[in-house]
mmCIF file of N, CA and C in Angstrom:
data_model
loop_
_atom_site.group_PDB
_atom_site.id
_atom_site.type_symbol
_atom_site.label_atom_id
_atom_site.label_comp_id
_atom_site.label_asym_id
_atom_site.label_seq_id
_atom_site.Cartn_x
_atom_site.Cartn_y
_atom_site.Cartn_z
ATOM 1 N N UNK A 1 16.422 -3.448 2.728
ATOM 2 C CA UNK A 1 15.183 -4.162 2.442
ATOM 3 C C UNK A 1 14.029 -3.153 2.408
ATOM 4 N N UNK A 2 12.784 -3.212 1.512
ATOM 5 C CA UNK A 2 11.772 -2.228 1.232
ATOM 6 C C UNK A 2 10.982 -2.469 2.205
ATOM 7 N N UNK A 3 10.452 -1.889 3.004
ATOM 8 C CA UNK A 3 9.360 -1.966 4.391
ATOM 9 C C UNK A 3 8.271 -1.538 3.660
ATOM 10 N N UNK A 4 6.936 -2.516 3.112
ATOM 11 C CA UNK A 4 5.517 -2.310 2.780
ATOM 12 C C UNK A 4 4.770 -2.570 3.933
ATOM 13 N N UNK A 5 3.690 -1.563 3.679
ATOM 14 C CA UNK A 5 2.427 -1.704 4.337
ATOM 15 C C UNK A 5 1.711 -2.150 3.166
ATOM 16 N N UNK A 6 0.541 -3.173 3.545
ATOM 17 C CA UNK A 6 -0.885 -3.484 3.122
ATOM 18 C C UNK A 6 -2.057 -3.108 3.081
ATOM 19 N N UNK A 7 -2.058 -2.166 2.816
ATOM 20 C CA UNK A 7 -3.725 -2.083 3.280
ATOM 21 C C UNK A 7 -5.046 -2.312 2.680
ATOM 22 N N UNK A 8 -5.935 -3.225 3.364
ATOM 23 C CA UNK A 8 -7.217 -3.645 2.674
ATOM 24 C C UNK A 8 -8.467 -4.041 3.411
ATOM 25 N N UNK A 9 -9.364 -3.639 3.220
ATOM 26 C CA UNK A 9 -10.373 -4.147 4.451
ATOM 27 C C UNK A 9 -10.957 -5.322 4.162
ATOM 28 N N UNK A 10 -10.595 -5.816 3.185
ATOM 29 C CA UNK A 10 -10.975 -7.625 2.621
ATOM 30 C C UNK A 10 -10.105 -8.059 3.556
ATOM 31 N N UNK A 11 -10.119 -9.233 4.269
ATOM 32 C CA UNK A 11 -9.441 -10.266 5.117
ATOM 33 C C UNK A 11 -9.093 -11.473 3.655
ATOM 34 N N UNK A 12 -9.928 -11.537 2.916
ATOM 35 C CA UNK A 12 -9.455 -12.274 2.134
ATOM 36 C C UNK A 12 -8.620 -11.593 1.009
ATOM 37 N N UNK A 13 -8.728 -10.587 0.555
ATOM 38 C CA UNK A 13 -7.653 -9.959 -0.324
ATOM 39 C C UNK A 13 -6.027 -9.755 0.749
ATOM 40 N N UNK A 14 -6.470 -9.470 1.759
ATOM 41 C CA UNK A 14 -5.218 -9.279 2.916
ATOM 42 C C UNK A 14 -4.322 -10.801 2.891
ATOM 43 N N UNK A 15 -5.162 -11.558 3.064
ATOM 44 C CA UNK A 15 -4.636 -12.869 2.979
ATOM 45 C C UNK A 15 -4.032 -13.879 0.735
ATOM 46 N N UNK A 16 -4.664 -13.112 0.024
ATOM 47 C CA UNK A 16 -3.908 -13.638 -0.821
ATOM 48 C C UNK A 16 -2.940 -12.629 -1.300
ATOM 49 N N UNK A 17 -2.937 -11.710 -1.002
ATOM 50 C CA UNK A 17 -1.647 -10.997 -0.968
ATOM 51 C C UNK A 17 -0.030 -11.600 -0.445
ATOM 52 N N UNK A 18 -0.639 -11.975 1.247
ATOM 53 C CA UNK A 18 0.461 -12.781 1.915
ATOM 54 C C UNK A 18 0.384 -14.129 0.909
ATOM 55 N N UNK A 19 -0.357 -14.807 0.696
ATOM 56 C CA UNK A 19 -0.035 -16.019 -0.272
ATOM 57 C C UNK A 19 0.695 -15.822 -1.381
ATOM 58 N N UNK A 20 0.663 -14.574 -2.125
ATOM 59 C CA UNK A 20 1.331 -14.265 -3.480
ATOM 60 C C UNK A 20 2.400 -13.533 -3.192
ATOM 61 N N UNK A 21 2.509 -13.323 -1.975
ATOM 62 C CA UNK A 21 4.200 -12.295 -2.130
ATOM 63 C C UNK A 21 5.176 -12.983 -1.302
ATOM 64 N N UNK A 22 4.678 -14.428 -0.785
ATOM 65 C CA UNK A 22 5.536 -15.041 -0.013
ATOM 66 C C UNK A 22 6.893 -15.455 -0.371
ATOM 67 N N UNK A 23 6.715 -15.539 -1.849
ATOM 68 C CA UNK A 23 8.642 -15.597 -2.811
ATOM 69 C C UNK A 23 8.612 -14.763 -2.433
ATOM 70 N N UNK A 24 8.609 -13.195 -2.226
ATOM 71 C CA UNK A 24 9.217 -12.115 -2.679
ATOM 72 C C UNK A 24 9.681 -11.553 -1.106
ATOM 73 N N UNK A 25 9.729 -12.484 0.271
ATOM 74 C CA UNK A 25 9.704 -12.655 1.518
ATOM 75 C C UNK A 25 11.423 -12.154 1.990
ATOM 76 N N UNK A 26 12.094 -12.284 0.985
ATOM 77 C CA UNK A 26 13.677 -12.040 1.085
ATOM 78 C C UNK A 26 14.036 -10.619 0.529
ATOM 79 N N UNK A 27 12.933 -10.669 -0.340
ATOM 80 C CA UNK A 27 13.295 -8.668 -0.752
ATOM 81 C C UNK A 27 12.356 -7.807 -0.107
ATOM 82 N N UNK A 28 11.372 -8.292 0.217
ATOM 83 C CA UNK A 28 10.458 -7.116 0.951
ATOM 84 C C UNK A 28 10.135 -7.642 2.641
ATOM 85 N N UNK A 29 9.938 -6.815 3.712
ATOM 86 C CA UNK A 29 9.507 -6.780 4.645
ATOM 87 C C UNK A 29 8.039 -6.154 4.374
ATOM 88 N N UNK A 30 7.150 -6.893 4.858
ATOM 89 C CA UNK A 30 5.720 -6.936 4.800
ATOM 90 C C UNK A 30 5.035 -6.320 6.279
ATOM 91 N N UNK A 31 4.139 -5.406 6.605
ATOM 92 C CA UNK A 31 2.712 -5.936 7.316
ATOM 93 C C UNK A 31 1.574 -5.416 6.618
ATOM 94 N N UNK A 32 0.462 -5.770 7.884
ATOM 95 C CA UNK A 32 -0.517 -5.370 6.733
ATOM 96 C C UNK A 32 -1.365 -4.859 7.854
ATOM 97 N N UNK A 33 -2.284 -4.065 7.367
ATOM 98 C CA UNK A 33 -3.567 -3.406 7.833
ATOM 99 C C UNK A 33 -4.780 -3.675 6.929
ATOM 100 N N UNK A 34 -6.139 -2.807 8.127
ATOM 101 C CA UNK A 34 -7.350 -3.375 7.061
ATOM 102 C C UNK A 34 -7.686 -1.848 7.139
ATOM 103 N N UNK A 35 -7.172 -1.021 7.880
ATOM 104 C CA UNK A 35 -8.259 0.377 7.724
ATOM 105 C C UNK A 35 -7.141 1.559 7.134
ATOM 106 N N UNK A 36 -7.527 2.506 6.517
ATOM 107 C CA UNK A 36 -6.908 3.369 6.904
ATOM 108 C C UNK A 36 -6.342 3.828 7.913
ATOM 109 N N UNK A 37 -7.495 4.025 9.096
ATOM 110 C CA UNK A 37 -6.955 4.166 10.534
ATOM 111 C C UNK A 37 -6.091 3.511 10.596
ATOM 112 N N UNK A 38 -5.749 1.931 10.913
ATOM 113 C CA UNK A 38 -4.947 1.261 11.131
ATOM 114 C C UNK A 38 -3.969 1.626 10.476
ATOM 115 N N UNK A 39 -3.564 1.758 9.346
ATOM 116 C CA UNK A 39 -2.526 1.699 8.174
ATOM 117 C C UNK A 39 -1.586 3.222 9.122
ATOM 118 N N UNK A 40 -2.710 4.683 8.930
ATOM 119 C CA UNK A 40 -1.911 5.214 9.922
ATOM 120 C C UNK A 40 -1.276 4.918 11.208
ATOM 121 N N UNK A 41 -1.783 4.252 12.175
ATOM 122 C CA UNK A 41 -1.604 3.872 13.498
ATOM 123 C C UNK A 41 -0.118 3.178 13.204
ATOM 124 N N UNK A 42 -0.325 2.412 12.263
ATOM 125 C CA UNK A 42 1.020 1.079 12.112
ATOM 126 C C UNK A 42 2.314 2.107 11.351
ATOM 127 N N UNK A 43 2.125 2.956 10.388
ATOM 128 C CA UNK A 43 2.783 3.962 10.012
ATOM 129 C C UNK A 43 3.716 4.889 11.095
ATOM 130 N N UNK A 44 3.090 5.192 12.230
ATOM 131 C CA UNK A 44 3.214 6.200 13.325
ATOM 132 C C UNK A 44 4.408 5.349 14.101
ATOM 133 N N UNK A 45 3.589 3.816 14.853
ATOM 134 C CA UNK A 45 4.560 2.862 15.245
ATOM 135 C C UNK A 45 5.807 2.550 14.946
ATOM 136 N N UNK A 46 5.926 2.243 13.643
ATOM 137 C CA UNK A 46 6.631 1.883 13.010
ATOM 138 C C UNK A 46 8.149 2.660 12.909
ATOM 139 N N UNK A 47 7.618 3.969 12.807
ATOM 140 C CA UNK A 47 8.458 5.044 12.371
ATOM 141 C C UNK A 47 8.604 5.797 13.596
ATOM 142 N N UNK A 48 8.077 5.472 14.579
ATOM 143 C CA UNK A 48 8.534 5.903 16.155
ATOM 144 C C UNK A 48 9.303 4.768 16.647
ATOM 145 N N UNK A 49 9.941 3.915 15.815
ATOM 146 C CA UNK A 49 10.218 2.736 16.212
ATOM 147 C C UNK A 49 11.867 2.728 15.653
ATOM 148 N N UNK A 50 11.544 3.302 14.232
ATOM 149 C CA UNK A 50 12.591 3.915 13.748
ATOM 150 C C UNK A 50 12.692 2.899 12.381
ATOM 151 N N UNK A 51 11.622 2.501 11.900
ATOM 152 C CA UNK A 51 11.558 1.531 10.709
ATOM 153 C C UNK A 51 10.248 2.097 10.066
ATOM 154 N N UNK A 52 10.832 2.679 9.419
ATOM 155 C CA UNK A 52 9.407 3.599 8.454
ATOM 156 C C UNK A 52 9.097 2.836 6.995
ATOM 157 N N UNK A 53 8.154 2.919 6.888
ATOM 158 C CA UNK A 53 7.922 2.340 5.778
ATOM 159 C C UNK A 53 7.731 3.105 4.488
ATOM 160 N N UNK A 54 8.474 2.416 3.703
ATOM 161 C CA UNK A 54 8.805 2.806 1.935
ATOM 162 C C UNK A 54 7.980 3.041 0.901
ATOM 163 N N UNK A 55 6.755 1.875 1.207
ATOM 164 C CA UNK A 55 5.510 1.732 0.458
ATOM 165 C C UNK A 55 4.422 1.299 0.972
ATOM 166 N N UNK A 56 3.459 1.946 0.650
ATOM 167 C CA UNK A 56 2.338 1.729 0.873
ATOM 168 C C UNK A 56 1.425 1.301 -0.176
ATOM 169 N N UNK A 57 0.446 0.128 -0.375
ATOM 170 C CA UNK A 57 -0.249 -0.857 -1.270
ATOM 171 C C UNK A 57 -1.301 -0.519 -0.535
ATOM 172 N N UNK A 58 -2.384 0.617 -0.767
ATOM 173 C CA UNK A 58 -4.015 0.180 -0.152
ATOM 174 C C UNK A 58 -4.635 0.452 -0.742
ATOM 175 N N UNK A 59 -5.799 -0.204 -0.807
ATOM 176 C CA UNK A 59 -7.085 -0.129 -1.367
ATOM 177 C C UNK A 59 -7.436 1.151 -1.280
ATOM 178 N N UNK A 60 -8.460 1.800 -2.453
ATOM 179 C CA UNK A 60 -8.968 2.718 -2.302
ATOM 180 C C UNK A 60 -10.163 3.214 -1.394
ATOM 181 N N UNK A 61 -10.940 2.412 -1.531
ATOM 182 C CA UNK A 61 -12.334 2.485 -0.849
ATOM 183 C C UNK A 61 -12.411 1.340 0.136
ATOM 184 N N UNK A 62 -12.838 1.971 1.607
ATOM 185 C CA UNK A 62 -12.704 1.457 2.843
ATOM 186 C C UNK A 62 -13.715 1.748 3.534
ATOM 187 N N UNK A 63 -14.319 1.090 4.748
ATOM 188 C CA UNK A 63 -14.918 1.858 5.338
ATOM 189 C C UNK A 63 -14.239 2.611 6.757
ATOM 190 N N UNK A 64 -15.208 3.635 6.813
ATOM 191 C CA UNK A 64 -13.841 4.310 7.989
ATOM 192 C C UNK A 64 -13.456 5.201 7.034
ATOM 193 N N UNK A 65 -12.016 5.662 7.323
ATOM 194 C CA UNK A 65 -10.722 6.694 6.249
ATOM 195 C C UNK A 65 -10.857 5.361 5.634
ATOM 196 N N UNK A 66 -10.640 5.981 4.194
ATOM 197 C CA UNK A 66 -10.774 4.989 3.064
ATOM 198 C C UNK A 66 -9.384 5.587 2.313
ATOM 199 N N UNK A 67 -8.491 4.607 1.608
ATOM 200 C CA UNK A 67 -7.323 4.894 0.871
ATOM 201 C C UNK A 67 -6.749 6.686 0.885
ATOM 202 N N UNK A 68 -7.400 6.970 0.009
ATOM 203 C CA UNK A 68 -7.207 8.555 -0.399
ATOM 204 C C UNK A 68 -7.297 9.404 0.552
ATOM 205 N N UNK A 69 -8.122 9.276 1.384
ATOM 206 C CA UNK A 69 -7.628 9.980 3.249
ATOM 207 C C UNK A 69 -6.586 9.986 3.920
ATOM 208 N N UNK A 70 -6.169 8.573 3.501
ATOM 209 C CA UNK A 70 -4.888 7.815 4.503
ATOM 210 C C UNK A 70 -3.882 8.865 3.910
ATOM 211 N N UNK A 71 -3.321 8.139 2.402
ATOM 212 C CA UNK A 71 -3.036 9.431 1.346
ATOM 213 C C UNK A 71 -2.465 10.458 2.050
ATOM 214 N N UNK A 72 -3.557 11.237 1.902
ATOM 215 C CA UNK A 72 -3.796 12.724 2.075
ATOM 216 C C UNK A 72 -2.513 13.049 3.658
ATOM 217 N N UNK A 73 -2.866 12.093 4.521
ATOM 218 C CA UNK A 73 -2.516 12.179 6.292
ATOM 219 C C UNK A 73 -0.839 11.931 5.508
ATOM 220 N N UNK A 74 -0.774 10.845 4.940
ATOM 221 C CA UNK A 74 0.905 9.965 4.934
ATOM 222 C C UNK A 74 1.544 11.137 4.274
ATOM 223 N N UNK A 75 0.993 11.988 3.284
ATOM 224 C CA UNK A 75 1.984 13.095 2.499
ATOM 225 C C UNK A 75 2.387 14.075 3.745
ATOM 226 N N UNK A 76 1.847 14.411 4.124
ATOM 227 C CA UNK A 76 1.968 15.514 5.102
ATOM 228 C C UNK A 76 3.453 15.229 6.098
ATOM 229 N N UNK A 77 3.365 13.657 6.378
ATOM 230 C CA UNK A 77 4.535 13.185 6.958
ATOM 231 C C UNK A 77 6.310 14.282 6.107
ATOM 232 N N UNK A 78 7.419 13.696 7.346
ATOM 233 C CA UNK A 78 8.354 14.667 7.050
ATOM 234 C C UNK A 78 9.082 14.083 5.410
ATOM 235 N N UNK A 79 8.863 12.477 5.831
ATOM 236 C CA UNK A 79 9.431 11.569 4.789
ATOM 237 C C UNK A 79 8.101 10.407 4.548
ATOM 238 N N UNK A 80 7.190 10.908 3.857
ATOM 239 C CA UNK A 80 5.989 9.816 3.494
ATOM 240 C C UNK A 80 6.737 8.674 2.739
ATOM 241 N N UNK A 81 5.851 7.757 2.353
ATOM 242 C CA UNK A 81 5.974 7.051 1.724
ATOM 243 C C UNK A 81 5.521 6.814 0.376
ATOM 244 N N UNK A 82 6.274 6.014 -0.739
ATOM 245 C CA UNK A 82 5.309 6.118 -1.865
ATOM 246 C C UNK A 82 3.837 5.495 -1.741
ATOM 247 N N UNK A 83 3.261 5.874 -2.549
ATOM 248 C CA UNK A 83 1.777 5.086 -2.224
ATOM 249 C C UNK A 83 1.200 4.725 -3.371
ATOM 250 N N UNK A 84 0.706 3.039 -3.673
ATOM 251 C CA UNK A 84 -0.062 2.628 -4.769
ATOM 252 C C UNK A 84 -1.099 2.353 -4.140
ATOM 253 N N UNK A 85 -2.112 2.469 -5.184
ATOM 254 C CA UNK A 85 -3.452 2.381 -5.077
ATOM 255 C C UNK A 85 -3.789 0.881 -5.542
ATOM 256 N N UNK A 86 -4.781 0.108 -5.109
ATOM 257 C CA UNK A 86 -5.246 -1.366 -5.739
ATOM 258 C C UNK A 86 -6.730 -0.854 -5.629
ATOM 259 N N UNK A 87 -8.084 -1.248 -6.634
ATOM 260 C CA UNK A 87 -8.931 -0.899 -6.514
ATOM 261 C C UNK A 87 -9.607 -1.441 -7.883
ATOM 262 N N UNK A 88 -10.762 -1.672 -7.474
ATOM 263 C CA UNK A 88 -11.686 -2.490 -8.709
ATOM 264 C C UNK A 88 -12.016 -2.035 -9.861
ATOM 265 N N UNK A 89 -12.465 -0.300 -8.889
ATOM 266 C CA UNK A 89 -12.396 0.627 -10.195
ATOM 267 C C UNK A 89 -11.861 1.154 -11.035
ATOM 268 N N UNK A 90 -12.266 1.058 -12.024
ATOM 269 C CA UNK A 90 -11.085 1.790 -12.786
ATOM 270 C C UNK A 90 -11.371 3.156 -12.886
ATOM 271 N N UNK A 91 -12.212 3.975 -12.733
ATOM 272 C CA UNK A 91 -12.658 5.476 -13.143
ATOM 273 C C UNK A 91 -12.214 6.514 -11.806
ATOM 274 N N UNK A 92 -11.170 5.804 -10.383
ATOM 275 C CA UNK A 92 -10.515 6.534 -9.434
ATOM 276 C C UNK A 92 -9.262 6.787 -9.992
ATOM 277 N N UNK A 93 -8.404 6.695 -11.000
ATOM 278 C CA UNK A 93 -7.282 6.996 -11.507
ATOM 279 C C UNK A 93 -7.075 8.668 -11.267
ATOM 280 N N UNK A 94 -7.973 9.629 -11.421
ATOM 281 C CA UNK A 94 -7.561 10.665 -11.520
ATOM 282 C C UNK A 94 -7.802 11.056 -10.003
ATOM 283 N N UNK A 95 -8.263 10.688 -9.345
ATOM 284 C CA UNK A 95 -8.412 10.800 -7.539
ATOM 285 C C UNK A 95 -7.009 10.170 -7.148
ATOM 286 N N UNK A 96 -6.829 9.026 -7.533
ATOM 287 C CA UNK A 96 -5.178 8.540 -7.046
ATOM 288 C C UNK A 96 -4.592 9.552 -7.009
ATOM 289 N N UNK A 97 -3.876 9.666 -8.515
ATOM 290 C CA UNK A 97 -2.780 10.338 -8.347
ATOM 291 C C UNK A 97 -2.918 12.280 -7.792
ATOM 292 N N UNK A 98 -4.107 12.806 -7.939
ATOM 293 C CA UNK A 98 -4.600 13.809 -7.275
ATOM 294 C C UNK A 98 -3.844 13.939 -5.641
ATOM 295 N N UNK A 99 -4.406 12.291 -5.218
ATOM 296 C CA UNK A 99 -3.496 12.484 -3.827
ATOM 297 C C UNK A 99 -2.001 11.530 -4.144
ATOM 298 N N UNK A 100 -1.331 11.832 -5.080
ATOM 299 C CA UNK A 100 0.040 11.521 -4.978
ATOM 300 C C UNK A 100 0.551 10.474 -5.577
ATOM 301 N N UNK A 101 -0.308 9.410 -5.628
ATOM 302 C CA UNK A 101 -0.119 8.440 -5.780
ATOM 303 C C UNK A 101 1.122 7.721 -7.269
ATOM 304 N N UNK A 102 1.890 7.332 -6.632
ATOM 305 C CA UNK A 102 3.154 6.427 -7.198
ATOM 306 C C UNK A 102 2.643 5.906 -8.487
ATOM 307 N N UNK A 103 1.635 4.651 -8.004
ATOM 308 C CA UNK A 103 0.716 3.492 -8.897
ATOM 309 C C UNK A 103 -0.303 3.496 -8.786
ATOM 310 N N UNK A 104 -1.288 2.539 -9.393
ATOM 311 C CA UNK A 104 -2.937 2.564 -9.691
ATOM 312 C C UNK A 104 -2.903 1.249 -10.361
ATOM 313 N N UNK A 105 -3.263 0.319 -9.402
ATOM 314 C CA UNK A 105 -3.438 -1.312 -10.184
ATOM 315 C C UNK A 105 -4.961 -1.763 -9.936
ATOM 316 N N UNK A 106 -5.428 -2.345 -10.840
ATOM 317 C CA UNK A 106 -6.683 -2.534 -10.833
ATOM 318 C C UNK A 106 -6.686 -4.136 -10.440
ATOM 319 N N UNK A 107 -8.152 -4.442 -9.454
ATOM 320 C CA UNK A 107 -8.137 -5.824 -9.200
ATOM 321 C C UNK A 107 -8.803 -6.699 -9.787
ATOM 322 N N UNK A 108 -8.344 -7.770 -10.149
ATOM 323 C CA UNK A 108 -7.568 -8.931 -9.647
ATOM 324 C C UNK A 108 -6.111 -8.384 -9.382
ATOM 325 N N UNK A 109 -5.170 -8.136 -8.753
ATOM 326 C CA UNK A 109 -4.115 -7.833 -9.170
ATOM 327 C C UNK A 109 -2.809 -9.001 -9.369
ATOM 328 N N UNK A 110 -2.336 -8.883 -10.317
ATOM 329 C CA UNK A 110 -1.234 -9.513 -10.458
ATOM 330 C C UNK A 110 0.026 -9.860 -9.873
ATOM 331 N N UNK A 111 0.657 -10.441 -9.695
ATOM 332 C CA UNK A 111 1.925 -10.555 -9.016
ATOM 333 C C UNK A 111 2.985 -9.522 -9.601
ATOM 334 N N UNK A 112 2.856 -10.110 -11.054
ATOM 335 C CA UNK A 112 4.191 -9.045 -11.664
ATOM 336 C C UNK A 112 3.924 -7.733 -11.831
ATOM 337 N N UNK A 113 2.997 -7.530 -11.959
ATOM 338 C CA UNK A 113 2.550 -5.909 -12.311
ATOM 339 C C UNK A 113 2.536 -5.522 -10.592
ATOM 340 N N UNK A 114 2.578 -5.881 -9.346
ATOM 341 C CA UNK A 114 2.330 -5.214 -8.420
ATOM 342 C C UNK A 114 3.793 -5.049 -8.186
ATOM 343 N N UNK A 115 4.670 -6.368 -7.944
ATOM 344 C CA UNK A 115 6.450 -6.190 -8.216
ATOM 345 C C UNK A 115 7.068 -5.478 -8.553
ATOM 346 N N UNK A 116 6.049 -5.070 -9.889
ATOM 347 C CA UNK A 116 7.092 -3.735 -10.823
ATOM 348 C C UNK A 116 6.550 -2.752 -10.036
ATOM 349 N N UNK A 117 5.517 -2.601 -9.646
ATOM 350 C CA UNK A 117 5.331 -1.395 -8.877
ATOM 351 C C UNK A 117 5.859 -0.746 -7.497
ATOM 352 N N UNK A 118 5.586 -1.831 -6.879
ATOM 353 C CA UNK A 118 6.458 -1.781 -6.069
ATOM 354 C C UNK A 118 8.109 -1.480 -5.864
ATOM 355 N N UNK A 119 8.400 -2.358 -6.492
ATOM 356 C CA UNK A 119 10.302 -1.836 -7.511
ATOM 357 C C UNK A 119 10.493 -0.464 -7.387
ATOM 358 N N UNK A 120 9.478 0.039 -8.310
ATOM 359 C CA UNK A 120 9.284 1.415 -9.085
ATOM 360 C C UNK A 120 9.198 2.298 -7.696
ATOM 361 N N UNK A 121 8.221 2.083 -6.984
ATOM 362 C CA UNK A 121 7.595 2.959 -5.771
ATOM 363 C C UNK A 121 8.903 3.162 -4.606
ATOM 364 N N UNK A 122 9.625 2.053 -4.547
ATOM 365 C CA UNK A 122 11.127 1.767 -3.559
ATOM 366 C C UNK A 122 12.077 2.699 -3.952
ATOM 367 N N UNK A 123 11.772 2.926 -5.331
ATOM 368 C CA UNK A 123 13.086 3.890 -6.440
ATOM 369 C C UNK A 123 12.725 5.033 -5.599
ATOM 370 N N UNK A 124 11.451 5.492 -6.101
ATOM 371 C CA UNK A 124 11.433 6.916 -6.046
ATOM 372 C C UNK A 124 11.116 7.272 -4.384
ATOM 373 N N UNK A 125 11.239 6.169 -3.333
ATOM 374 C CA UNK A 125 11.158 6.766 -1.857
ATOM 375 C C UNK A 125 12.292 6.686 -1.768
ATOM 376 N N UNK A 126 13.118 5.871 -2.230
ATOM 377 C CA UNK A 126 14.407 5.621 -1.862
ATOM 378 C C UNK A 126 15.170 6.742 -1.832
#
């Protein structure tokens, strides 16, 4: 099963995420964070726990470590994770993938286009 992290500092984007990926509850193991900080903290846990996670979904811009910080910390790991970007803007594309980044979905985001990404992002951690 693919172990995602969430990350978003909207409580309401955090929450229709869980509303829209709740089919997809049998192929993916979910949590979620709102900070970068957090996203690391739950990353660290997780994987001192011995359940590391596969993908990472966060927002770019945060307050606090904002996406591309987090990024920057998760590559360094022995076995990071893939990492997509979700973000309003569209003109951070070349900052994404700068720090690594898998995907780059712009918001509103979609169900199927985040699926395939996700899919895609599971391949290449896998």
């Amino acid at each position: 099963m693919t172990r995602i992290l969430f990350v978003d500092d909207e409580p309401n984007i955090r929450d229709g995420m869980r509303r829209m990926l709740r089919s997809m509850r049998n192929e993916w193991d979910m949590e979620f964070a709102e900070s970068g900080d957090a996203a690391l903290l739950t990353i660290d846990e997780w994987r001192n726990a011995g359940k590391p996670f596969d993908v990472v979904v966060s927002d770019m811009r945060m307050p606090g470590m904002d996406g591309i910080e987090a990024a920057r910390h998760m590559n360094a790991l022995d076995e990071p994770p893939a990492v997509i970007f979700t973000t309003a803007h569209d003109e951070h594309a070349l900052e994404a993938f700068e720090a690594q980044a898998i995907g780059y979905l712009l918001k509103p985001v979609r169900l199927e286009k985040l699926a395939r990404a996700i899919r895609r992002a599971a391949r290449v951690a896998g």
